[in-house]
Amino acid sequence: MAIRNIRKDTDEILRKKSREVKSIDNKIRELVLDMLDTMYKNDGVGLAAPQVGMLKRIIVYDIGDGPKVMINPVITKCSGKQSEEEGCLSSPNVFGIVDRPAVVHVKAFDIDGKEISVKAKELEAIVICHETDHLDGVLFLDKAYNLYTATPEEIAAAKEESKKEVSKNSRKKKTNKRKTK
Ligand code: ZN
């Protein structure tokens, strides 16, 4: 396992469309593990393969209940609307509000090649939409409004605040403020 370099939003690879994974071999499994390592190392809640320079349709995320892997994810149904603040590991310190569906239904394959169906809402729905957008070369910056760049002090304060929240009640649902994908 290894930490991979995260591509920044000026990198044109992030504007390309990722290709479907044809077979889940050792190379793909290694990439998935590296993506998880890289996401955790950077305090992200989600990561898409193009963010580490691989144009493959793979996303990983962890909204606080363990690592999730989706290979060739397809959103089959969306409903409702939610508007929350988002950030992105490829756009450090930039945040903005994005309108997303409230609920998404997704079909994908897990790391063992088993087909999975997920109905996601709240933060999980946001993360899945944000990450699957990456697979089509779309960045949250394209959709966000009220964009701003947080100062290092604000970032540090937000991290402290979320640490306190987690230690206060580790089961309490985490806020999705300042979570970078
Ligand atoms: Zn992102």
PDB file of C-alpha atoms and ligand atoms in Angstrom:
ATOM      1  CA  MET A   1       0.000   0.000   0.000  1.00  0.00           C
ATOM      2  CA  ALA A   2       1.174   3.477  -0.718  1.00  0.00           C
ATOM      3  CA  ILE A   3       0.141   7.068  -0.579  1.00  0.00           C
ATOM      4  CA  ARG A   4      -0.323   8.450  -4.078  1.00  0.00           C
ATOM      5  CA  ASN A   5       0.062  11.998  -5.259  1.00  0.00           C
ATOM      6  CA  ILE A   6      -3.253  13.880  -5.496  1.00  0.00           C
ATOM      7  CA  ARG A   7      -3.752  15.771  -8.755  1.00  0.00           C
ATOM      8  CA  LYS A   8      -4.824  19.382  -8.377  1.00  0.00           C
ATOM      9  CA  ASP A   9      -7.728  20.979 -10.223  1.00  0.00           C
ATOM     10  CA  THR A  10      -5.515  22.624 -12.832  1.00  0.00           C
ATOM     11  CA  ASP A  11      -4.332  19.162 -13.964  1.00  0.00           C
ATOM     12  CA  GLU A  12      -6.051  18.322 -17.228  1.00  0.00           C
ATOM     13  CA  ILE A  13      -6.328  14.627 -16.328  1.00  0.00           C
ATOM     14  CA  LEU A  14      -9.176  15.671 -13.998  1.00  0.00           C
ATOM     15  CA  ARG A  15     -11.110  16.840 -17.066  1.00  0.00           C
ATOM     16  CA  LYS A  16     -10.935  13.476 -18.838  1.00  0.00           C
ATOM     17  CA  LYS A  17     -13.533  10.743 -18.793  1.00  0.00           C
ATOM     18  CA  SER A  18     -12.495   7.609 -16.930  1.00  0.00           C
ATOM     19  CA  ARG A  19     -12.805   4.163 -18.488  1.00  0.00           C
ATOM     20  CA  GLU A  20     -14.715   1.194 -17.119  1.00  0.00           C
ATOM     21  CA  VAL A  21     -12.750  -1.408 -15.223  1.00  0.00           C
ATOM     22  CA  LYS A  22     -12.869  -4.613 -17.280  1.00  0.00           C
ATOM     23  CA  SER A  23     -11.516  -7.026 -14.699  1.00  0.00           C
ATOM     24  CA  ILE A  24     -10.691  -6.640 -11.041  1.00  0.00           C
ATOM     25  CA  ASP A  25      -7.141  -7.951 -10.902  1.00  0.00           C
ATOM     26  CA  ASN A  26      -4.296  -7.419  -8.430  1.00  0.00           C
ATOM     27  CA  LYS A  27      -3.369  -4.107 -10.003  1.00  0.00           C
ATOM     28  CA  ILE A  28      -6.896  -2.783  -9.459  1.00  0.00           C
ATOM     29  CA  ARG A  29      -6.957  -4.109  -5.896  1.00  0.00           C
ATOM     30  CA  GLU A  30      -3.637  -2.394  -5.214  1.00  0.00           C
ATOM     31  CA  LEU A  31      -4.974   0.859  -6.681  1.00  0.00           C
ATOM     32  CA  VAL A  32      -8.077   0.655  -4.472  1.00  0.00           C
ATOM     33  CA  LEU A  33      -5.989   0.112  -1.322  1.00  0.00           C
ATOM     34  CA  ASP A  34      -3.695   2.984  -2.289  1.00  0.00           C
ATOM     35  CA  MET A  35      -6.721   5.218  -2.898  1.00  0.00           C
ATOM     36  CA  LEU A  36      -8.052   4.434   0.589  1.00  0.00           C
ATOM     37  CA  ASP A  37      -4.632   5.101   2.144  1.00  0.00           C
ATOM     38  CA  THR A  38      -4.357   8.367   0.244  1.00  0.00           C
ATOM     39  CA  MET A  39      -7.863   9.452   1.222  1.00  0.00           C
ATOM     40  CA  TYR A  40      -7.312   8.740   4.932  1.00  0.00           C
ATOM     41  CA  LYS A  41      -3.864  10.334   4.931  1.00  0.00           C
ATOM     42  CA  ASN A  42      -5.391  13.546   3.545  1.00  0.00           C
ATOM     43  CA  ASP A  43      -8.448  13.538   5.843  1.00  0.00           C
ATOM     44  CA  GLY A  44     -10.803  13.158   2.901  1.00  0.00           C
ATOM     45  CA  VAL A  45     -14.194  11.449   2.975  1.00  0.00           C
ATOM     46  CA  GLY A  46     -13.971  10.336  -0.640  1.00  0.00           C
ATOM     47  CA  LEU A  47     -11.593   9.925  -3.549  1.00  0.00           C
ATOM     48  CA  ALA A  48     -11.950   9.053  -7.232  1.00  0.00           C
ATOM     49  CA  ALA A  49      -9.251   7.267  -9.246  1.00  0.00           C
ATOM     50  CA  PRO A  50      -8.558  10.209 -11.617  1.00  0.00           C
ATOM     51  CA  GLN A  51      -7.545  12.223  -8.555  1.00  0.00           C
ATOM     52  CA  VAL A  52      -4.515   9.946  -8.279  1.00  0.00           C
ATOM     53  CA  GLY A  53      -3.952  10.090 -12.044  1.00  0.00           C
ATOM     54  CA  MET A  54      -5.742   6.853 -12.998  1.00  0.00           C
ATOM     55  CA  LEU A  55      -8.560   7.198 -15.523  1.00  0.00           C
ATOM     56  CA  LYS A  56     -10.527   4.260 -14.176  1.00  0.00           C
ATOM     57  CA  ARG A  57     -14.109   4.235 -12.930  1.00  0.00           C
ATOM     58  CA  ILE A  58     -13.363   3.604  -9.254  1.00  0.00           C
ATOM     59  CA  ILE A  59     -14.422   5.599  -6.207  1.00  0.00           C
ATOM     60  CA  VAL A  60     -13.758   5.079  -2.506  1.00  0.00           C
ATOM     61  CA  TYR A  61     -15.286   6.825   0.473  1.00  0.00           C
ATOM     62  CA  ASP A  62     -15.769   6.652   4.209  1.00  0.00           C
ATOM     63  CA  ILE A  63     -18.474   8.767   5.801  1.00  0.00           C
ATOM     64  CA  GLY A  64     -17.629   7.468   9.268  1.00  0.00           C
ATOM     65  CA  ASP A  65     -18.794   3.871   9.067  1.00  0.00           C
ATOM     66  CA  GLY A  66     -15.863   2.225   7.343  1.00  0.00           C
ATOM     67  CA  PRO A  67     -14.298   2.184   3.889  1.00  0.00           C
ATOM     68  CA  LYS A  68     -16.540   1.740   0.863  1.00  0.00           C
ATOM     69  CA  VAL A  69     -15.378   0.856  -2.634  1.00  0.00           C
ATOM     70  CA  MET A  70     -17.381   1.218  -5.832  1.00  0.00           C
ATOM     71  CA  ILE A  71     -16.053  -0.032  -9.149  1.00  0.00           C
ATOM     72  CA  ASN A  72     -17.915   1.100 -12.300  1.00  0.00           C
ATOM     73  CA  PRO A  73     -20.573   2.931 -10.256  1.00  0.00           C
ATOM     74  CA  VAL A  74     -23.726   3.970 -12.084  1.00  0.00           C
ATOM     75  CA  ILE A  75     -26.348   6.215 -10.532  1.00  0.00           C
ATOM     76  CA  THR A  76     -29.631   4.684 -11.622  1.00  0.00           C
ATOM     77  CA  LYS A  77     -32.094   6.944  -9.829  1.00  0.00           C
ATOM     78  CA  CYS A  78     -32.043  10.310  -8.039  1.00  0.00           C
ATOM     79  CA  SER A  79     -34.691  12.106  -6.058  1.00  0.00           C
ATOM     80  CA  GLY A  80     -35.127  15.239  -3.982  1.00  0.00           C
ATOM     81  CA  LYS A  81     -32.559  17.950  -3.418  1.00  0.00           C
ATOM     82  CA  GLN A  82     -30.031  18.945  -0.778  1.00  0.00           C
ATOM     83  CA  SER A  83     -27.597  21.848  -0.800  1.00  0.00           C
ATOM     84  CA  GLU A  84     -24.498  21.495   1.348  1.00  0.00           C
ATOM     85  CA  GLU A  85     -20.991  22.828   1.515  1.00  0.00           C
ATOM     86  CA  GLU A  86     -18.396  20.736  -0.314  1.00  0.00           C
ATOM     87  CA  GLY A  87     -14.674  20.751  -0.740  1.00  0.00           C
ATOM     88  CA  CYS A  88     -12.310  18.600  -2.784  1.00  0.00           C
ATOM     89  CA  LEU A  89      -8.841  17.177  -2.146  1.00  0.00           C
ATOM     90  CA  SER A  90      -7.942  18.415  -5.626  1.00  0.00           C
ATOM     91  CA  SER A  91      -8.914  22.003  -4.692  1.00  0.00           C
ATOM     92  CA  PRO A  92      -7.312  22.480  -1.282  1.00  0.00           C
ATOM     93  CA  ASN A  93      -9.034  24.983   1.021  1.00  0.00           C
ATOM     94  CA  VAL A  94     -11.763  25.887  -1.472  1.00  0.00           C
ATOM     95  CA  PHE A  95     -15.362  25.376  -0.393  1.00  0.00           C
ATOM     96  CA  GLY A  96     -18.751  26.098  -1.877  1.00  0.00           C
ATOM     97  CA  ILE A  97     -22.378  25.031  -1.841  1.00  0.00           C
ATOM     98  CA  VAL A  98     -23.522  22.421  -4.353  1.00  0.00           C
ATOM     99  CA  ASP A  99     -27.080  21.304  -5.116  1.00  0.00           C
ATOM    100  CA  ARG A 100     -27.256  17.515  -5.148  1.00  0.00           C
ATOM    101  CA  PRO A 101     -30.029  14.919  -5.089  1.00  0.00           C
ATOM    102  CA  ALA A 102     -31.256  14.007  -1.595  1.00  0.00           C
ATOM    103  CA  VAL A 103     -31.297  10.302  -2.446  1.00  0.00           C
ATOM    104  CA  VAL A 104     -29.390   8.308  -5.053  1.00  0.00           C
ATOM    105  CA  HIS A 105     -29.607   4.675  -6.068  1.00  0.00           C
ATOM    106  CA  VAL A 106     -26.293   3.281  -7.276  1.00  0.00           C
ATOM    107  CA  LYS A 107     -25.211   0.032  -8.872  1.00  0.00           C
ATOM    108  CA  ALA A 108     -21.529  -0.897  -8.785  1.00  0.00           C
ATOM    109  CA  PHE A 109     -19.100  -3.730  -8.163  1.00  0.00           C
ATOM    110  CA  ASP A 110     -17.190  -4.223  -4.958  1.00  0.00           C
ATOM    111  CA  ILE A 111     -13.516  -5.158  -4.705  1.00  0.00           C
ATOM    112  CA  ASP A 112     -14.416  -8.865  -5.024  1.00  0.00           C
ATOM    113  CA  GLY A 113     -16.306  -8.227  -8.241  1.00  0.00           C
ATOM    114  CA  LYS A 114     -19.698  -8.735  -6.602  1.00  0.00           C
ATOM    115  CA  GLU A 115     -22.492  -6.509  -7.858  1.00  0.00           C
ATOM    116  CA  ILE A 116     -23.793  -4.148  -5.196  1.00  0.00           C
ATOM    117  CA  SER A 117     -26.851  -1.900  -5.029  1.00  0.00           C
ATOM    118  CA  VAL A 118     -26.807   1.034  -2.658  1.00  0.00           C
ATOM    119  CA  LYS A 119     -29.496   3.520  -1.747  1.00  0.00           C
ATOM    120  CA  ALA A 120     -27.697   6.522  -0.267  1.00  0.00           C
ATOM    121  CA  LYS A 121     -28.910   9.729   1.333  1.00  0.00           C
ATOM    122  CA  GLU A 122     -27.459  12.750   3.150  1.00  0.00           C
ATOM    123  CA  LEU A 123     -23.650  12.870   3.154  1.00  0.00           C
ATOM    124  CA  GLU A 124     -23.302   9.479   1.445  1.00  0.00           C
ATOM    125  CA  ALA A 125     -25.426  10.673  -1.493  1.00  0.00           C
ATOM    126  CA  ILE A 126     -23.333  13.847  -1.764  1.00  0.00           C
ATOM    127  CA  VAL A 127     -20.049  11.933  -1.731  1.00  0.00           C
ATOM    128  CA  ILE A 128     -21.218   9.433  -4.357  1.00  0.00           C
ATOM    129  CA  CYS A 129     -22.386  12.263  -6.652  1.00  0.00           C
ATOM    130  CA  HIS A 130     -19.166  14.244  -6.113  1.00  0.00           C
ATOM    131  CA  GLU A 131     -16.933  11.229  -6.797  1.00  0.00           C
ATOM    132  CA  THR A 132     -18.866   9.895  -9.795  1.00  0.00           C
ATOM    133  CA  ASP A 133     -18.684  13.415 -11.280  1.00  0.00           C
ATOM    134  CA  HIS A 134     -14.875  13.068 -11.128  1.00  0.00           C
ATOM    135  CA  LEU A 135     -15.160   9.959 -13.320  1.00  0.00           C
ATOM    136  CA  ASP A 136     -16.738  12.145 -16.013  1.00  0.00           C
ATOM    137  CA  GLY A 137     -14.243  14.981 -15.702  1.00  0.00           C
ATOM    138  CA  VAL A 138     -16.602  17.178 -13.705  1.00  0.00           C
ATOM    139  CA  LEU A 139     -15.377  19.097 -10.657  1.00  0.00           C
ATOM    140  CA  PHE A 140     -17.502  20.472  -7.827  1.00  0.00           C
ATOM    141  CA  LEU A 141     -16.132  23.891  -8.799  1.00  0.00           C
ATOM    142  CA  ASP A 142     -18.229  23.656 -11.982  1.00  0.00           C
ATOM    143  CA  LYS A 143     -21.432  23.391  -9.946  1.00  0.00           C
ATOM    144  CA  ALA A 144     -20.691  25.237  -6.716  1.00  0.00           C
ATOM    145  CA  TYR A 145     -21.901  28.661  -5.679  1.00  0.00           C
ATOM    146  CA  ASN A 146     -20.808  30.918  -2.821  1.00  0.00           C
ATOM    147  CA  LEU A 147     -17.264  29.623  -3.366  1.00  0.00           C
ATOM    148  CA  TYR A 148     -14.612  30.834  -0.956  1.00  0.00           C
ATOM    149  CA  THR A 149     -11.064  29.987   0.047  1.00  0.00           C
ATOM    150  CA  ALA A 150     -10.652  29.203   3.738  1.00  0.00           C
ATOM    151  CA  THR A 151      -7.645  30.603   5.566  1.00  0.00           C
ATOM    152  CA  PRO A 152      -5.205  28.168   7.253  1.00  0.00           C
ATOM    153  CA  GLU A 153      -6.576  29.390  10.619  1.00  0.00           C
ATOM    154  CA  GLU A 154     -10.142  28.550   9.597  1.00  0.00           C
ATOM    155  CA  ILE A 155      -9.050  25.089   8.405  1.00  0.00           C
ATOM    156  CA  ALA A 156      -7.231  24.413  11.693  1.00  0.00           C
ATOM    157  CA  ALA A 157     -10.238  25.620  13.715  1.00  0.00           C
ATOM    158  CA  ALA A 158     -12.622  23.420  11.685  1.00  0.00           C
ATOM    159  CA  LYS A 159     -10.375  20.389  12.251  1.00  0.00           C
ATOM    160  CA  GLU A 160     -10.269  21.076  16.009  1.00  0.00           C
ATOM    161  CA  GLU A 161     -14.029  21.479  16.039  1.00  0.00           C
ATOM    162  CA  SER A 162     -14.655  18.194  14.222  1.00  0.00           C
ATOM    163  CA  LYS A 163     -12.205  16.382  16.549  1.00  0.00           C
ATOM    164  CA  LYS A 164     -14.144  17.682  19.538  1.00  0.00           C
ATOM    165  CA  GLU A 165     -17.409  16.602  17.985  1.00  0.00           C
ATOM    166  CA  VAL A 166     -16.101  13.124  17.306  1.00  0.00           C
ATOM    167  CA  SER A 167     -14.735  12.684  20.817  1.00  0.00           C
ATOM    168  CA  LYS A 168     -17.917  14.061  22.379  1.00  0.00           C
ATOM    169  CA  ASN A 169     -19.963  11.387  20.753  1.00  0.00           C
ATOM    170  CA  SER A 170     -18.270   9.090  18.308  1.00  0.00           C
ATOM    171  CA  ARG A 171     -21.570   7.674  17.137  1.00  0.00           C
ATOM    172  CA  LYS A 172     -23.103  11.029  16.446  1.00  0.00           C
ATOM    173  CA  LYS A 173     -23.440  11.547  12.760  1.00  0.00           C
ATOM    174  CA  LYS A 174     -20.557  13.614  11.502  1.00  0.00           C
ATOM    175  CA  THR A 175     -21.269  16.983  10.041  1.00  0.00           C
ATOM    176  CA  ASN A 176     -20.337  17.329   6.416  1.00  0.00           C
ATOM    177  CA  LYS A 177     -18.966  20.809   6.842  1.00  0.00           C
ATOM    178  CA  ARG A 178     -15.423  21.164   5.596  1.00  0.00           C
ATOM    179  CA  LYS A 179     -15.155  17.585   4.523  1.00  0.00           C
ATOM    180  CA  THR A 180     -13.062  17.311   1.444  1.00  0.00           C
ATOM    181  CA  LYS A 181     -13.701  14.790  -1.258  1.00  0.00           C
TER     182      LYS A 181
HETATM  183 ZN    ZN B   1     -13.283  15.920  -5.423  1.00  0.00          ZN
END
